[in-house]
Coordinates of C-alpha atoms in Angstrom, one line a residue:
M211 CA 0.0 0.0 0.0
K212 CA 2.8 2.5 0.9
K213 CA 4.7 1.6 -2.3
T214 CA 1.8 2.4 -4.5
V215 CA 1.3 5.8 -2.8
L216 CA 5.0 6.6 -3.2
A217 CA 4.9 5.7 -6.9
A218 CA 1.9 7.9 -7.4
A219 CA 3.7 10.8 -5.7
I220 CA 6.7 10.4 -7.8
A221 CA 4.7 10.3 -11.0
A222 CA 3.0 13.6 -10.0
L223 CA 6.4 15.4 -10.0
P224 CA 7.1 17.7 -13.1
F225 CA 10.3 15.9 -14.2
A226 CA 8.4 12.7 -14.1
A227 CA 5.9 14.1 -16.6
Y228 CA 8.8 15.3 -18.7
A229 CA 10.4 11.9 -18.5
E230 CA 7.3 10.4 -19.9
T231 CA 7.2 12.9 -22.9
A232 CA 11.1 13.2 -23.5
P233 CA 12.1 12.6 -27.2
S234 CA 13.9 9.5 -28.2
N235 CA 17.5 9.5 -29.3
A236 CA 16.5 9.6 -32.9
E237 CA 14.1 12.5 -32.4
M238 CA 16.8 14.4 -30.4
W239 CA 19.3 13.9 -33.4
Q240 CA 16.7 15.4 -35.8
I241 CA 16.2 18.4 -33.5
I242 CA 20.0 19.0 -33.3
K243 CA 20.3 18.8 -37.1
Q244 CA 17.4 21.2 -37.6
Q245 CA 19.0 23.6 -35.1
Q246 CA 22.3 23.3 -37.0
R247 CA 20.6 24.2 -40.3
E248 CA 18.9 27.2 -38.7
I249 CA 22.3 28.3 -37.3
E250 CA 23.8 28.0 -40.8
R251 CA 21.0 29.9 -42.4
L252 CA 21.3 32.7 -39.9
T253 CA 25.1 32.8 -40.4
A254 CA 24.7 33.0 -44.2
E255 CA 22.2 35.8 -43.8
Q256 CA 24.6 37.7 -41.5
K257 CA 27.5 37.2 -44.0
Q258 CA 25.2 38.5 -46.8
A259 CA 24.2 41.5 -44.6
D260 CA 27.9 42.2 -43.8
S261 CA 28.8 42.0 -47.5
K262 CA 26.1 44.6 -48.3
I263 CA 27.3 46.8 -45.6
N264 CA 30.9 46.5 -46.8
A265 CA 29.9 47.1 -50.4
T266 CA 28.0 50.2 -49.3
A267 CA 30.9 51.5 -47.3
D268 CA 33.3 50.9 -50.2
A269 CA 30.9 52.7 -52.6
V270 CA 30.7 55.6 -50.2
E271 CA 34.5 55.7 -49.8
K272 CA 35.0 55.5 -53.6
S273 CA 32.4 58.2 -54.1
A274 CA 34.2 60.4 -51.6
T275 CA 37.5 59.7 -53.3
V276 CA 36.1 60.6 -56.8
A277 CA 34.5 63.7 -55.3
D278 CA 37.8 64.7 -53.8
W279 CA 39.7 64.1 -57.1
A280 CA 37.1 66.1 -58.9
N281 CA 37.3 69.0 -56.5
R282 CA 41.1 69.1 -57.0
T283 CA 40.9 68.8 -60.8
T284 CA 40.1 71.8 -63.1
I285 CA 39.2 71.9 -66.8
G286 CA 39.1 75.0 -68.9
G287 CA 40.1 76.4 -72.2
Y288 CA 39.6 79.1 -74.9
G289 CA 39.0 79.4 -78.6
E290 CA 38.5 81.9 -81.4
H291 CA 37.1 82.2 -84.9
H292 CA 38.3 84.8 -87.4
F293 CA 37.2 86.4 -90.6
N294 CA 39.9 88.4 -92.5
H295 CA 39.1 90.5 -95.5
F296 CA 42.5 91.5 -97.2
K297 CA 43.1 94.3 -99.6
D298 CA 45.3 92.2 -102.0
K299 CA 44.7 88.6 -101.0
D300 CA 41.9 86.1 -100.7
D301 CA 39.5 86.5 -97.8
K302 CA 39.9 83.9 -95.1
V303 CA 37.7 82.2 -92.5
D304 CA 39.6 80.4 -89.8
A305 CA 38.8 78.3 -86.8
H306 CA 42.0 79.8 -85.5
R307 CA 42.4 78.1 -82.1
F308 CA 40.6 75.6 -79.9
V309 CA 42.4 75.0 -76.6
L310 CA 41.8 72.8 -73.5
F311 CA 43.3 73.2 -70.1
V312 CA 43.6 70.4 -67.5
G313 CA 45.0 71.0 -64.1
H314 CA 45.2 69.1 -60.8
Q315 CA 46.1 70.0 -57.2
F316 CA 48.1 67.2 -55.7
S317 CA 48.6 68.9 -52.4
D318 CA 48.6 72.4 -50.9
T319 CA 52.0 73.0 -52.5
V320 CA 52.2 70.8 -55.6
R321 CA 50.0 71.2 -58.7
F322 CA 49.9 70.3 -62.4
F323 CA 48.8 72.4 -65.4
S324 CA 48.5 71.5 -69.1
E325 CA 47.4 73.1 -72.3
V326 CA 46.6 71.3 -75.6
E327 CA 45.8 73.3 -78.7
I328 CA 44.4 72.6 -82.2
E329 CA 45.1 75.4 -84.7
H330 CA 43.2 76.1 -87.9
G331 CA 40.5 73.6 -87.5
F332 CA 42.1 70.2 -88.1
V333 CA 45.5 68.6 -88.5
E334 CA 46.3 66.9 -91.8
D335 CA 49.2 64.4 -92.0
T336 CA 50.9 65.3 -95.2
A337 CA 54.3 64.1 -96.4
D338 CA 55.7 67.6 -96.8
G339 CA 54.1 68.9 -93.6
S340 CA 51.9 71.4 -95.5
G341 CA 48.7 70.5 -93.6
P342 CA 46.6 73.6 -92.6
G343 CA 46.6 72.9 -88.8
E344 CA 48.7 72.0 -85.9
L345 CA 48.1 69.9 -82.8
E346 CA 50.3 71.2 -80.0
L347 CA 51.1 70.6 -76.4
E348 CA 51.8 74.1 -75.3
Q349 CA 52.2 73.6 -71.5
A350 CA 52.7 70.6 -69.2
Y351 CA 54.4 71.4 -65.9
I352 CA 54.5 70.7 -62.2
A353 CA 54.5 73.8 -59.9
W354 CA 55.9 73.4 -56.4
D355 CA 55.5 76.1 -53.8
F356 CA 58.7 75.2 -52.0
T357 CA 58.5 78.1 -49.6
Q358 CA 56.2 80.9 -48.8
G359 CA 55.9 83.2 -51.8
H360 CA 58.2 81.3 -54.1
T361 CA 57.5 78.6 -56.7
L362 CA 59.6 76.1 -58.7
T363 CA 58.1 75.3 -62.1
M364 CA 59.3 72.1 -63.9
G365 CA 58.4 70.9 -67.3
Q366 CA 57.0 72.8 -70.4
F367 CA 55.9 76.3 -69.7
L368 CA 55.4 79.7 -71.4
V369 CA 58.5 81.9 -71.4
P370 CA 58.0 84.9 -69.1
V371 CA 58.3 87.7 -71.7
G372 CA 56.0 90.2 -73.2
I373 CA 52.3 90.9 -72.4
I374 CA 50.4 88.3 -74.4
N375 CA 52.8 85.4 -74.2
E376 CA 51.6 84.2 -70.8
T377 CA 48.1 85.7 -71.0
H378 CA 46.6 85.3 -74.5
E379 CA 43.0 84.3 -74.1
P380 CA 41.0 86.3 -76.7
D381 CA 38.8 88.0 -74.1
T382 CA 41.9 89.5 -72.4
F383 CA 43.3 91.7 -75.3
Y384 CA 42.1 94.0 -77.9
G385 CA 42.1 93.2 -81.6
V386 CA 41.1 90.1 -83.6
E387 CA 44.7 89.0 -84.2
R388 CA 47.5 89.1 -81.6
N389 CA 49.8 92.1 -82.2
N390 CA 52.6 91.4 -84.7
V391 CA 55.3 93.0 -82.6
E392 CA 55.0 90.3 -79.9
K393 CA 54.2 87.7 -82.5
E394 CA 57.3 88.3 -84.8
I395 CA 59.9 89.6 -82.3
L396 CA 59.4 87.9 -79.0
P397 CA 57.9 85.5 -80.5
A398 CA 54.5 84.7 -78.9
T399 CA 53.2 82.1 -78.4
W400 CA 56.5 80.8 -77.1
W401 CA 57.0 77.9 -74.8
E402 CA 60.1 75.9 -73.8
T403 CA 61.0 73.0 -71.4
G404 CA 63.1 73.5 -68.3
V405 CA 63.0 74.9 -64.8
M406 CA 61.9 78.2 -63.5
V407 CA 61.8 79.9 -60.1
S408 CA 59.2 82.6 -59.5
G409 CA 58.2 84.7 -56.5
E410 CA 58.0 88.0 -54.8
I411 CA 61.1 89.8 -53.7
L412 CA 59.4 92.7 -52.0
P413 CA 55.8 93.8 -51.9
G414 CA 55.0 94.8 -55.4
L415 CA 58.2 93.4 -57.0
R416 CA 58.1 89.9 -58.5
Y417 CA 60.7 87.9 -60.4
N418 CA 61.2 84.9 -62.8
A419 CA 64.5 83.1 -63.4
A420 CA 64.5 80.3 -65.9
L421 CA 66.8 77.8 -67.5
H422 CA 65.2 76.1 -70.5
S423 CA 65.5 74.8 -74.1
G424 CA 66.3 77.5 -76.6
L425 CA 65.7 78.6 -80.2
K426 CA 67.1 76.9 -83.2
I427 CA 67.5 79.2 -86.2
D428 CA 68.6 77.9 -89.6
P429 CA 71.5 80.3 -90.6
T430 CA 70.8 79.6 -94.3
G431 CA 67.3 81.0 -94.0
N432 CA 66.1 84.5 -93.3
G433 CA 67.2 84.5 -89.7
A434 CA 63.7 85.4 -88.4
I435 CA 63.2 84.7 -84.7
R436 CA 59.8 83.2 -85.0
G437 CA 61.0 80.4 -87.2
G438 CA 63.5 79.3 -84.5
R439 CA 60.8 78.1 -82.1
Q440 CA 61.3 74.3 -81.5
K441 CA 58.2 73.9 -79.4
S442 CA 59.8 71.2 -77.2
A443 CA 59.3 68.7 -80.1
N444 CA 62.4 66.5 -79.9
A445 CA 64.2 69.8 -79.6
T446 CA 67.9 70.2 -80.0
A447 CA 69.4 71.3 -76.7
E448 CA 73.0 71.7 -77.4
D449 CA 72.7 75.3 -76.1
L450 CA 70.2 76.2 -73.4
A451 CA 68.8 79.6 -72.8
Y452 CA 68.6 81.8 -69.6
T453 CA 65.6 84.1 -69.0
G454 CA 65.2 86.6 -66.2
R455 CA 62.3 88.9 -65.5
L456 CA 61.3 91.6 -63.0
V457 CA 57.8 92.9 -62.7
F458 CA 56.8 95.9 -60.6
N459 CA 53.2 96.7 -59.7
G460 CA 53.6 98.4 -56.4
I461 CA 51.7 101.6 -57.6
S462 CA 48.0 101.3 -58.1
G463 CA 47.2 101.0 -61.8
L464 CA 50.8 100.8 -63.0
E465 CA 52.8 97.7 -64.1
L466 CA 56.4 97.8 -65.3
A467 CA 58.3 94.8 -66.5
A468 CA 61.8 94.0 -68.0
T469 CA 63.0 90.7 -69.5
Y470 CA 66.5 89.6 -70.5
Q471 CA 67.4 86.4 -72.2
H472 CA 70.7 85.0 -73.3
Q473 CA 71.5 82.0 -75.5
Q474 CA 75.0 81.1 -76.5
D475 CA 74.1 79.8 -79.9
V476 CA 70.6 80.1 -81.4
T477 CA 71.7 78.0 -84.4
Q478 CA 72.3 75.0 -82.0
G479 CA 75.6 74.3 -83.8
L480 CA 74.4 74.8 -87.4
G481 CA 76.3 78.1 -87.9
D482 CA 79.6 79.6 -87.2
D483 CA 78.1 81.5 -84.3
G484 CA 74.8 82.7 -83.0
E485 CA 75.2 84.2 -79.6
A486 CA 71.9 86.0 -78.9
D487 CA 70.6 88.5 -76.3
L488 CA 67.0 89.7 -76.0
I489 CA 65.9 92.8 -74.0
E490 CA 62.2 93.5 -73.6
L491 CA 60.6 96.4 -71.7
Q492 CA 56.9 97.1 -71.2
A493 CA 54.6 99.4 -69.3
R494 CA 50.9 99.4 -68.7
Y495 CA 48.9 102.1 -66.9
Q496 CA 45.2 101.9 -66.1
W497 CA 43.3 105.0 -64.9
Q498 CA 39.6 104.5 -64.5
N499 CA 38.4 103.3 -68.0
L500 CA 41.5 104.2 -69.8
T501 CA 44.4 101.8 -70.4
L502 CA 47.8 102.8 -71.9
T503 CA 50.3 100.2 -73.0
A504 CA 53.8 100.3 -74.5
L505 CA 56.3 97.6 -75.3
A506 CA 59.7 97.5 -77.0
A507 CA 61.9 94.5 -77.7
E508 CA 65.3 94.0 -79.4
W509 CA 67.5 91.0 -80.3
D510 CA 71.2 91.3 -80.9
I511 CA 72.7 88.2 -82.6
N512 CA 76.3 87.5 -83.5
G513 CA 77.3 85.3 -86.4
T514 CA 78.4 85.8 -90.0
S515 CA 75.2 84.5 -91.5
F516 CA 73.0 86.8 -89.5
V517 CA 75.2 89.8 -90.3
V518 CA 75.0 89.1 -94.0
N519 CA 71.3 89.2 -94.2
G520 CA 70.9 91.9 -91.6
S521 CA 69.0 89.7 -89.1
D522 CA 71.7 90.2 -86.4
K523 CA 69.4 93.0 -85.1
Q524 CA 65.7 92.4 -84.9
E525 CA 63.4 94.8 -83.1
G526 CA 59.9 96.0 -82.6
Q527 CA 57.8 98.3 -80.5
Y528 CA 54.1 99.4 -80.1
V529 CA 51.9 101.7 -78.2
E530 CA 48.2 101.1 -77.5
A531 CA 45.4 103.1 -76.0
S532 CA 42.1 101.5 -75.1
Y533 CA 39.0 102.9 -73.4
K534 CA 36.0 101.2 -71.9
L535 CA 32.9 103.1 -73.1
T536 CA 30.7 100.7 -71.0
P537 CA 31.5 97.6 -69.0
A538 CA 30.7 95.6 -72.2
V539 CA 32.1 97.9 -74.9
G540 CA 35.8 98.9 -75.4
V541 CA 37.6 100.7 -78.2
F542 CA 41.3 100.8 -79.0
V543 CA 44.0 102.1 -81.3
R544 CA 47.4 100.6 -81.6
Q545 CA 50.5 101.7 -83.6
G546 CA 53.4 99.2 -84.0
E547 CA 56.5 98.6 -86.1
W548 CA 58.8 95.7 -86.3
D549 CA 61.8 94.6 -88.4
N550 CA 63.4 91.1 -88.5
R551 CA 66.3 92.4 -90.7
A552 CA 67.0 95.8 -89.1
N553 CA 70.7 95.8 -90.2
S554 CA 70.0 94.8 -93.8
G555 CA 70.5 98.4 -95.1
T556 CA 67.2 98.1 -97.0
D557 CA 63.6 99.1 -96.0
T558 CA 62.5 95.9 -94.3
E559 CA 60.5 97.6 -91.5
I560 CA 56.8 97.1 -91.3
E561 CA 54.5 99.6 -89.7
Q562 CA 50.9 98.8 -88.7
I563 CA 48.0 100.8 -87.3
D564 CA 45.0 98.9 -85.8
V565 CA 41.7 100.5 -84.8
G566 CA 38.8 98.5 -83.4
V567 CA 36.1 97.6 -80.9
N568 CA 35.5 94.7 -78.5
Y569 CA 32.0 93.8 -77.3
W570 CA 31.9 91.4 -74.4
L571 CA 28.6 89.4 -74.3
T572 CA 29.7 88.2 -70.9
K573 CA 33.0 88.6 -69.0
N574 CA 34.5 85.7 -71.0
V575 CA 32.8 85.9 -74.4
V576 CA 33.8 88.6 -76.8
I577 CA 33.0 89.8 -80.3
K578 CA 35.7 91.8 -82.0
A579 CA 36.1 94.0 -85.1
D580 CA 39.0 96.1 -86.3
V581 CA 40.7 97.6 -89.3
S582 CA 44.5 97.1 -89.9
E583 CA 46.6 99.2 -92.2
Q584 CA 50.2 98.3 -93.0
D585 CA 53.0 100.3 -94.6
G586 CA 56.6 99.4 -95.5
A587 CA 57.9 96.1 -96.6
K588 CA 54.4 94.6 -96.5
D589 CA 51.0 96.0 -97.3
D590 CA 48.5 93.6 -95.8
D591 CA 45.7 96.0 -95.1
S592 CA 42.7 94.1 -93.7
I593 CA 39.3 94.3 -92.1
N594 CA 38.9 91.6 -89.4
L595 CA 36.0 90.1 -87.4
G596 CA 36.5 87.7 -84.5
L597 CA 34.6 85.7 -81.9
G598 CA 36.5 84.5 -78.8
W599 CA 35.8 82.8 -75.4
S600 CA 37.5 81.3 -72.4
F601 CA 36.3 79.3 -69.4

């Protein structure tokens, strides 16, 4: 009787009930395998979620990197179209220039700049090189601000001389064509490859000092400076050139500049001698809407071949007055003269007077019209129309 009561009491306990309903070994194994599959499923889902999170993070990081690159990269350019009606030659329409700039800021002190230009619409690959256009790399350099207020430029850059050589976007100067004094004597646009140090000596006084590739003038030709530009195209560098410049703008509205260049042999060994020195002086004064500009440049070249044809002295000068009638309309008059054979003993000097108007549709888009009259060795009188822009 007591045993029956005890058994009944034990059976009434909770674990006893559980014992009666506990799964078998086979059922337990199935439960374990089911739980394992669930763990694996959850683990896979977690990995997938982690992968999506990582992909999103990578995309955000990449987007931030691209945005940072874009913020430090600049694109710009300029271009101009011309129509020229000549007195004694065929009229011309010319897609004169199309230029693109690309620059990049590597750091606070190191940056890159480049300029690629197409001239005269297209480039034709002809056996004799007589195609109408040119494709040119005009600039490609690294600038390093190695100390406060001073910069080292390395690569291909514009020579620091004249007014339009370094700043020649069409919306920055008067006249459809660039003035012939700077074109034929300096000769703009003129670039070389080398190194240059620039900076400010005193407030209002800046300097440039450059060592770079030089001209190569064929002594059997006419000796003209412009024909000696090698454009850093597999250029002969037997004799390098040295250029120094000072610019003073410490008085409001006034800028004065002087450039000196020396090259031991502008024939690069083709002639008996060709030691050359360039001196260029310029002044610009702006008072309210009136701007007055003057420039003079002279080359002195040694060498028998240059003396024979009178090109041992090449010189030019011009004066220009411009006036802004309104913020959008400006008029100008310019008188210039130049001579690439000033010691020839004959009348080889060319004089030119330009009168015209610039109309700026916006700050960087300009329509131009002018009349040019030449006297002397050439007589290329013309009426010129132009459209120019920069961005």
